[in-house]
Each structure stands twice: as structure tokens, then as C-alpha cells.
Amino acid sequence: MSGTSEWLDGHEEKAWNAFFEMQTLFWPQLARRLQQDTGLSEPDFAILGALVRAPEGRLRPYELSGVTLFEKSRLHHHLTRMAGRGLITRERCPGSSRGAVVALTPRGREAVAGAFPRRAEHIRHLLTGPLTPAQLDALTEISEAVAARLRAEPGADGPPAAGGC
């Protein structure tokens, strides 16, 4: 490693520790509050939110894997549980004997519509509320820069492009 230390310097270490602690505290609290208030888990919300934004409320399972970052079998089991709760259905893909489409049900649409305001309230309370407008702008800029770097890394798995059956 020419020109760089193998260890983080004090400034980098302080930033890393703050970031790590924030992430460690934030995600479980958001997930717990969302589950308590709406009965939806964060993966439920991610899947339902993606379906709400999709044309006709339908996406292929591989497209949903990009929003959950679940491996194929874990996504299959999660979708099965969601279908059992009446939030989604699985349909055959027109023109394909093997393809499937995940479709949002009216119950799923109602559940996510009711959850959006509560989730926004929790995000404001836990994340954006303690920040000044300048800090919020800095958080946005920092997050975009890090996400751009992560997307550019070799082997980075971003959400798959929408496609037909």
C-alpha cells in the first residue's frame, strides 16, 4: 500500500465509529417501530414500495431481489409469507411458461399506503429531525458520494433493470 497507512488515522477512525454506531442503532429502531405500528417489516416495506412504484403494480422476482438484496431462496420464502398474508400474489408471466410476476394486491396497497406516513414520521424522528438543514444537505451529499463509489466497485450488485418476462 504505497503512500497510505494500513490503519485509519484518528480523523478517519472517529468518522467510521460514528457512522458504524449510527447504522447499528438506526436500522433496528426503524424496523422495530415500523413493525409495531404497521405490522410490516422493512423487507415487506421495500417490496411493497417497489411494487407501488412499478407499472401496474407488478415486478419480476429478480427485480425485487434488487430492493431487498435477498438471495433467491430467501426472497422466495419471504414472498411466500407475504402472499399468505394477502399482500401480494404470484402470477404467471404472459407468454412464458416458466416466468412469474409478483403483483400487489389491494390489501398490500392499503398496507403500504398506511405505512408510508408512519415510516416518514419515524425517519424524521430518528434521522432527519436532529439535523440542521445544512447537516441534512451534507448527509445527502455524503451518502450520494459513498453510494456512487459503491456502485462503481467491481462486482457491485445494483438493482436489476426492469424487464419483460
Phi, psi and omega in degrees: 000088184287130174079000178231150178280152176283347181249154172290142174282175184302319180294314179295318181298317179297316179296315180299313181298318179296315179298313182299314180295318179301312180298316182298323180277322187294304189298315178296323179293316178298315181299316180297315181294318179297315179298315181296316186279328190235346185078005180255139172276168177299318175297322175303312183297318180298316181292312180296320178297319178295320179292323178300322182277348184279151175303128179059016177067031184228138175215155173284151179305321181296332177290324179288334178297333178290335179270337180259337188059026175278147170289165188306312184290323179293319177297316179304312181295321180293317178296324178297317178296319179295321177296321178297333178271359177080016182275331181220166169230159172252133181233154173290144178279124179303132177083007180222126181285337183251342185285151178228155177231139175262128184239141177285133176267165174303322178296319178295319178298317178296317181297314183287325177297321177288333183278330182307309181296322179294318179297316178299319179299316180292320178296319177298316182294314187274328189241300189276333182300318181287354186262147171284164176304322179294320178294322178296318175298318179295319178299317178298312181298316179296312181298319178295320180293316180292318179298320178298318178297316181295320178295330183277349182294143176302135179079007179295132178257101174270173177301135179293153177291145177296144180207173179282182181285000000 
